[in-house]
Short mmCIF file of C-alpha atoms in Angstrom, two decimals:
data_model
loop_
_atom_site.label_atom_id
_atom_site.label_comp_id
_atom_site.label_asym_id
_atom_site.label_seq_id
_atom_site.Cartn_x
_atom_site.Cartn_y
_atom_site.Cartn_z
CA ARG H 1 61.00 14.31 85.70
CA ARG H 2 64.35 16.56 86.38
CA LYS H 3 67.05 14.36 88.24
CA LYS H 4 70.16 16.41 87.68
CA MET H 5 70.89 20.27 87.41
CA ASP H 6 74.14 22.11 86.51
CA TRP H 7 75.91 25.56 87.22
CA LYS H 8 78.97 26.21 85.78
CA TYR H 9 81.85 28.73 87.59
CA ASN H 10 83.75 30.83 86.87
CA THR H 11 86.82 29.25 88.45
CA LYS H 12 89.81 27.30 87.04
CA CYS H 13 88.62 24.22 89.14
CA ILE H 14 86.38 23.25 92.23
CA ASN H 15 88.12 20.49 94.75
CA CYS H 16 85.13 20.81 97.18
CA VAL H 17 82.09 21.10 98.04
CA GLN H 18 79.99 21.71 101.19
CA PHE H 19 76.80 22.25 102.16
CA SER H 20 75.95 23.73 105.73
CA PRO H 21 73.27 22.99 108.12
CA PRO H 22 69.98 24.62 107.89
CA ALA H 23 70.03 27.96 107.97
CA ALA H 24 67.64 30.22 110.47
CA LEU H 25 68.74 33.17 108.47
CA ALA H 26 69.91 33.25 105.42
CA LEU H 27 71.69 36.09 104.27
CA GLY H 28 70.15 38.63 102.45
CA THR H 29 66.94 37.08 102.75
CA GLY H 30 65.66 39.22 105.34
CA SER H 31 63.00 37.19 107.69
CA SER H 32 63.51 33.64 107.70
CA ALA H 33 60.11 33.03 107.54
CA SER H 34 60.44 33.83 103.35
CA ALA H 35 62.67 30.40 103.44
CA GLY H 36 61.39 27.06 104.20
CA CYS H 37 64.49 25.77 104.14
CA SER H 38 67.82 27.32 103.44
CA SER H 39 71.60 26.89 104.14
CA PHE H 40 74.78 27.95 102.65
CA LEU H 41 76.51 26.29 99.68
CA LEU H 42 80.55 26.47 99.93
CA LEU H 43 83.03 25.87 97.13
CA GLY H 44 86.71 25.89 97.40
CA GLY H 45 88.73 26.14 94.43
CA ALA H 46 92.41 26.15 93.20
CA GLU H 47 92.18 29.91 94.41
CA LYS H 48 89.20 31.15 95.98
CA ILE H 49 86.35 30.28 97.73
CA ILE H 50 82.62 30.86 96.48
CA VAL H 51 79.76 31.17 98.78
CA GLN H 52 76.29 30.97 97.99
CA THR H 53 72.93 30.46 99.89
CA CYS H 54 70.38 27.86 98.53
CA ILE H 55 66.80 28.24 99.68
CA ILE H 56 63.71 26.26 98.66
CA GLU H 57 60.62 28.41 98.71
CA ASP H 58 58.56 27.78 102.10
CA SER H 59 55.28 26.14 99.90
CA THR H 60 57.61 23.81 98.72
CA PHE H 61 59.25 22.77 101.59
CA LYS H 62 56.35 22.53 103.40
CA HIS H 63 54.42 20.18 101.00
CA PHE H 64 57.89 18.30 100.55
CA GLY H 65 57.01 14.85 99.57
CA SER H 66 57.11 11.69 97.38
CA SER H 67 55.14 14.06 94.76
CA MET H 68 57.20 16.84 95.32
CA LEU H 69 60.31 14.79 93.96
CA ALA H 70 59.89 16.04 90.15
CA PRO H 71 60.39 19.97 90.67
CA LEU H 72 62.45 19.86 93.93
CA LEU H 73 65.39 20.79 91.93
CA ASP H 74 63.55 23.60 90.09
CA ALA H 75 61.97 24.97 93.23
CA LEU H 76 65.82 25.56 94.59
CA GLN H 77 67.79 29.07 94.01
CA PHE H 78 70.60 30.21 94.63
CA LYS H 79 72.51 33.42 95.32
CA ASP H 80 75.93 34.80 95.52
CA VAL H 81 76.91 35.91 98.77
CA CYS H 82 80.27 36.07 98.52
CA THR H 83 83.84 35.40 96.58
CA ILE H 84 86.53 34.89 99.07
CA ASP H 85 90.96 35.08 97.87
CA HIS H 86 92.49 32.04 99.44
CA SER H 87 96.01 33.78 98.21
CA GLY H 88 96.99 31.18 95.63
CA VAL H 89 96.68 28.07 97.96
CA PRO H 90 94.33 25.33 96.47
CA VAL H 91 91.19 24.39 98.89
CA ASP H 92 90.99 20.90 99.60
CA CYS H 93 88.41 20.77 102.63
CA ILE H 94 85.55 23.29 103.31
CA THR H 95 83.63 23.21 106.64
CA CYS H 96 81.03 25.48 107.71
CA SER H 97 80.58 26.54 111.49
CA ALA H 98 77.16 26.30 113.02
CA ALA H 99 77.61 29.82 114.16
CA SER H 100 76.75 30.54 109.89
CA ASN H 101 73.18 30.22 110.89
CA ALA H 102 72.47 32.61 113.41
CA SER H 103 73.57 36.06 112.13
CA ASP H 104 74.63 37.93 109.18
CA ARG H 105 77.64 36.48 108.57
CA VAL H 106 79.71 33.09 107.22
CA VAL H 107 82.09 31.13 109.30
CA MET H 108 84.12 28.35 107.48
CA CYS H 109 87.50 26.54 107.79
CA THR H 110 89.84 25.81 104.68
CA VAL H 111 92.46 22.87 104.37
CA GLY H 112 95.31 24.40 102.19
CA ARG H 113 98.43 22.84 100.81
CA ASP H 114 100.83 24.77 102.94
CA LYS H 115 99.90 22.75 106.84
CA SER H 116 97.49 25.48 107.99
CA LEU H 117 94.06 25.72 108.56
CA ARG H 118 92.32 29.08 107.71
CA VAL H 119 89.17 30.33 109.58
CA LEU H 120 87.33 32.84 107.69
CA THR H 121 84.75 34.95 109.07
CA TYR H 122 82.61 37.09 106.22
CA ASP H 123 80.23 39.62 107.49
CA SER H 124 77.96 40.87 105.33
CA VAL H 125 76.66 44.15 107.04
CA ARG H 126 80.01 45.40 106.63
CA ASN H 127 81.20 42.95 103.65
CA GLU H 128 84.41 42.26 105.04
CA THR H 129 86.04 38.90 105.56
CA GLU H 130 88.33 38.38 108.82
CA LEU H 131 90.96 35.78 108.66
CA GLU H 132 92.77 33.87 111.09
CA PHE H 133 95.36 31.33 110.60
CA LEU H 134 95.68 27.88 112.79
CA ARG H 135 99.20 26.63 112.69
CA GLY H 136 100.55 23.79 114.57
CA HIS H 137 100.01 20.39 111.69
CA THR H 138 103.46 19.33 110.62
CA GLY H 139 102.68 17.16 107.87
CA TYR H 140 99.49 17.56 105.71
CA ILE H 141 96.06 18.29 107.12
CA ASN H 142 93.58 15.75 105.63
CA HIS H 143 90.37 17.10 107.30
CA ALA H 144 88.93 19.32 109.31
CA SER H 145 85.38 19.48 110.91
CA PHE H 146 83.63 21.81 113.52
CA HIS H 147 81.82 20.65 116.55
CA PRO H 148 77.99 20.69 115.24
CA THR H 149 76.70 22.54 118.97
CA GLU H 150 79.75 24.06 120.26
CA PRO H 151 80.93 26.87 117.25
CA ALA H 152 84.21 27.70 118.77
CA LEU H 153 85.23 24.35 118.81
CA LEU H 154 87.05 22.79 115.51
CA ALA H 155 88.99 19.55 115.03
CA SER H 156 91.79 18.44 112.12
CA VAL H 157 93.86 15.45 111.69
CA GLY H 158 96.81 15.03 109.16
CA ASP H 159 99.68 13.08 108.25
CA ASP H 160 101.75 14.15 111.27
CA ARG H 161 99.63 11.42 113.11
CA THR H 162 97.85 13.93 115.43
CA CYS H 163 94.27 14.66 115.72
CA ARG H 164 94.17 18.70 117.17
CA LEU H 165 90.88 20.44 118.93
CA TRP H 166 91.07 24.26 118.58
CA ASP H 167 89.50 26.69 120.36
CA LEU H 168 88.32 29.85 118.04
CA GLU H 169 87.87 31.60 120.91
CA THR H 170 91.03 32.05 122.00
CA GLY H 171 92.76 30.94 118.50
CA ARG H 172 94.95 28.35 120.28
CA LEU H 173 95.48 24.27 120.57
CA ARG H 174 92.97 23.05 123.15
CA VAL H 175 94.42 19.44 123.35
CA SER H 176 96.41 17.18 120.75
CA TYR H 177 95.83 13.49 120.45
CA LYS H 178 98.47 11.42 119.34
CA LEU H 179 97.26 8.51 116.37
CA THR H 180 99.48 5.56 115.11
CA SER H 181 99.21 6.28 111.62
CA PRO H 182 98.19 9.54 109.77
CA GLY H 183 94.33 10.79 110.48
CA MET H 184 92.41 10.63 107.33
CA SER H 185 88.96 11.74 108.74
CA VAL H 186 87.13 13.67 111.97
CA CYS H 187 83.75 13.53 112.64
CA TRP H 188 81.11 14.72 114.86
CA ASN H 189 77.41 13.65 115.79
CA LYS H 190 74.94 15.70 116.99
CA ASP H 191 72.80 13.59 118.79
CA ASN H 192 76.15 12.57 120.65
CA PRO H 193 77.99 15.90 121.20
CA LEU H 194 80.40 14.79 123.68
CA GLU H 195 82.15 12.01 121.22
CA MET H 196 84.40 12.62 118.56
CA MET H 197 85.05 9.99 115.72
CA VAL H 198 88.90 9.63 114.23
CA ALA H 199 89.40 7.56 111.54
CA GLU H 200 93.08 6.63 111.00
CA ARG H 201 95.01 5.54 107.58
CA HIS H 202 95.73 2.28 108.71
CA GLY H 203 91.97 1.11 109.09
CA ARG H 204 91.24 1.98 112.72
CA ILE H 205 87.95 4.16 113.82
CA ARG H 206 88.39 5.26 117.25
CA PHE H 207 85.47 7.26 119.29
CA TYR H 208 87.20 10.09 121.63
CA ASN H 209 85.65 11.26 124.97
CA LEU H 210 85.65 15.05 125.36
CA SER H 211 85.30 15.18 128.55
CA ALA H 212 87.97 11.79 129.52
CA LYS H 213 90.45 13.19 126.68
CA GLN H 214 90.97 9.35 125.44
CA PRO H 215 89.25 6.92 123.14
CA VAL H 216 86.42 4.93 124.79
CA MET H 217 85.69 2.29 121.77
CA SER H 218 87.46 1.43 118.32
CA LEU H 219 86.28 -0.20 114.74
CA ASP H 220 88.40 -2.00 112.79
CA THR H 221 88.44 -2.57 109.02
CA PRO H 222 89.89 -5.64 106.94
CA THR H 223 92.77 -3.55 106.65
CA THR H 224 93.82 -3.37 110.12
CA PRO H 225 96.74 -4.56 111.67
CA PRO H 226 98.48 -1.87 109.70
CA GLY H 227 100.08 -2.12 106.34
CA HIS H 228 96.95 -3.37 104.84
CA GLY H 229 95.37 0.18 103.90
CA PRO H 230 94.74 2.60 103.52
CA LEU H 231 91.52 3.71 105.04
CA LEU H 232 91.09 6.96 103.05
CA SER H 233 87.25 8.49 104.25
CA ALA H 234 85.12 7.54 107.09
CA ASP H 235 81.86 9.16 108.29
CA TRP H 236 79.30 9.33 111.08
CA SER H 237 75.70 8.62 109.97
CA PRO H 238 73.64 12.20 110.97
CA SER H 239 70.77 10.72 110.76
CA ASN H 240 71.60 7.94 113.06
CA ARG H 241 74.33 8.03 115.71
CA LEU H 242 74.58 3.85 115.72
CA LEU H 243 76.06 4.13 111.98
CA VAL H 244 79.41 4.49 110.77
CA GLY H 245 80.89 3.98 107.11
CA ALA H 246 84.49 4.08 105.25
CA VAL H 247 86.13 3.22 102.31
CA ALA H 248 89.09 1.34 101.94
CA ASN H 249 91.25 -0.40 99.13
CA GLY H 250 87.90 0.11 96.48
CA LYS H 251 85.60 -0.96 99.08
CA TRP H 252 83.05 0.44 101.16
CA TYR H 253 82.58 -0.68 105.25
CA THR H 254 79.59 -0.03 107.56
CA TRP H 255 79.39 -0.67 111.10
CA ASP H 256 77.02 -0.57 114.03
CA ARG H 257 78.41 0.45 117.01
CA SER H 258 75.98 -1.41 119.29
CA LYS H 259 77.23 -4.68 117.82
CA PHE H 260 80.81 -6.04 117.23
CA SER H 261 83.40 -3.85 116.32
CA GLN H 262 84.05 -5.56 112.43
CA PRO H 263 81.73 -4.42 109.64
CA LEU H 264 78.40 -4.90 109.32
CA GLN H 265 77.86 -4.59 105.65
CA ARG H 266 80.28 -4.50 102.83
CA GLY H 267 80.52 -3.79 98.99
CA VAL H 268 82.49 -2.82 96.09
CA ALA H 269 82.52 1.34 95.70
CA HIS H 270 84.40 1.64 92.84
CA TYR H 271 88.47 2.23 91.96
CA GLY H 272 89.77 5.25 93.17
CA ALA H 273 86.87 5.87 95.94
CA ARG H 274 88.36 8.34 98.50
CA LYS H 275 85.19 9.77 99.89
CA PHE H 276 82.25 8.09 102.25
CA SER H 277 79.47 10.57 103.05
CA TRP H 278 76.22 9.59 104.56
CA SER H 279 72.69 11.15 103.23
CA HIS H 280 71.08 13.24 106.06
CA CYS H 281 67.36 12.44 104.73
CA SER H 282 68.20 8.54 105.22
CA ASP H 283 70.29 6.20 107.37
CA GLN H 284 70.27 3.38 103.94
CA LEU H 285 71.73 6.12 101.85
CA PHE H 286 75.35 6.99 101.55
CA ALA H 287 77.62 8.20 98.12
CA THR H 288 81.15 6.97 97.43
CA SER H 289 83.18 9.32 95.16
CA GLY H 290 87.35 9.44 94.25
CA SER H 291 90.19 10.39 92.24
CA THR H 292 89.11 8.58 88.80
CA GLY H 293 85.56 10.87 88.79
CA CYS H 294 83.34 8.20 89.58
CA VAL H 295 80.30 8.77 91.98
CA ASN H 296 78.40 6.11 93.56
CA VAL H 297 75.01 6.37 95.27
CA HIS H 298 74.81 3.09 97.37
CA HIS H 299 71.67 1.71 99.39
CA THR H 300 72.36 -0.97 102.35
CA ALA H 301 69.10 -2.59 101.72
CA HIS H 302 69.85 -3.79 98.11
CA ASN H 303 72.74 -4.21 95.46
CA ARG H 304 71.04 -1.98 93.07
CA LEU H 305 72.57 1.77 93.05
CA PRO H 306 70.54 4.53 92.90
CA VAL H 307 72.48 7.33 91.32
CA THR H 308 75.62 6.80 89.51
CA TYR H 309 77.44 9.49 87.95
CA LYS H 310 80.86 9.55 85.96
CA SER H 311 83.58 12.30 85.11
CA SER H 312 86.85 13.01 84.33
CA VAL H 313 88.21 14.51 86.73
CA ALA H 314 88.56 13.85 90.37
CA THR H 315 85.28 14.37 92.24
CA ASP H 316 83.81 15.51 95.30
CA VAL H 317 80.21 15.65 97.00
CA SER H 318 78.07 16.84 99.65
CA TRP H 319 74.63 15.95 100.86
CA HIS H 320 71.99 18.71 101.51
CA THR H 321 71.01 18.73 105.30
CA SER H 322 67.40 18.57 104.66
CA LEU H 323 66.65 17.49 101.36
CA PRO H 324 67.34 14.21 99.42
CA VAL H 325 69.86 16.40 97.25
CA LEU H 326 73.66 15.54 96.06
CA ALA H 327 75.98 17.93 95.47
CA VAL H 328 78.81 16.40 92.85
CA THR H 329 82.03 18.91 91.83
CA ASP H 330 83.29 18.06 87.89
CA GLU H 331 86.01 20.56 87.02
CA LYS H 332 84.31 24.12 86.93
CA ILE H 333 80.87 22.31 87.03
CA LEU H 334 78.70 21.51 90.10
CA HIS H 335 76.11 19.05 89.60
CA LEU H 336 72.80 18.56 91.82
CA LEU H 337 71.69 14.87 91.85
CA LYS H 338 68.38 14.27 93.34
CA VAL H 339 68.58 10.91 95.29
CA GLU H 340 65.08 8.99 95.38
CA LYS H 341 64.75 5.91 98.06
#
């Protein structure tokens, strides 16, 4: 039973990876009826961006279940969409807009090392890419994320201790929130679209109400008070809006927002852990990855690790939004790992 599949790309290295939400119409496939589950796969490298469609046929997706786990990876089909030059600036973070799912275009945002956000729109009909710069951060940008239901709304956080909301229809800054330490992660949840989660390096995670434009609650890691950090990454579970997770000091933490502000669970991640990512298929599974090349998939119900992977270089991970598949970067290679509960 195949549990891993690899692809090698013609690029210096792959710094980051991101699956888009399920696409209603994949580029170049015609009617959505031809694919049971399709999404975009975005790869950010040292000098360019690679965009592909990831498709699983309708016959396989319709009967998907425990009996279909074995042939799942073989059923996935990848098709090149475009390769976009990134002007020699390494891509450290990439995110895809929900607007990519409605027509023959891909809308994405990249975080480079020049304190700028790049919003790129690829039009497959004209075979052209539009580029718009969003400038304003005065320090390194650590993370950016599109709103799940308002494609024109983009959030970013950085070392300048701000969280910025951008209006892509006007290309202007909508609002800027002052943070008490560098912002490390900014997240949304489709089941709670009026709130935004911001994680700060000193260990505090705040939830902001978009209407009131102020924080409404906060969660604390044992790294709080400031100086006991750092918190390097946090994520809001897409399958359970009450669950939040983070990594700090080589450990992982999870919270239930309906309970106390202190962690619900905690455990050892691995040395160099710098990213926390919830599975889209289960609120009991999450992955941690980091600078040492280690990737662990954790299960909150027991201490066994369903999946472990070790690379010689820094890694990034992204969960498929409909399937129990985890993408893992490894220099020029992308690994797809099948994760069973």
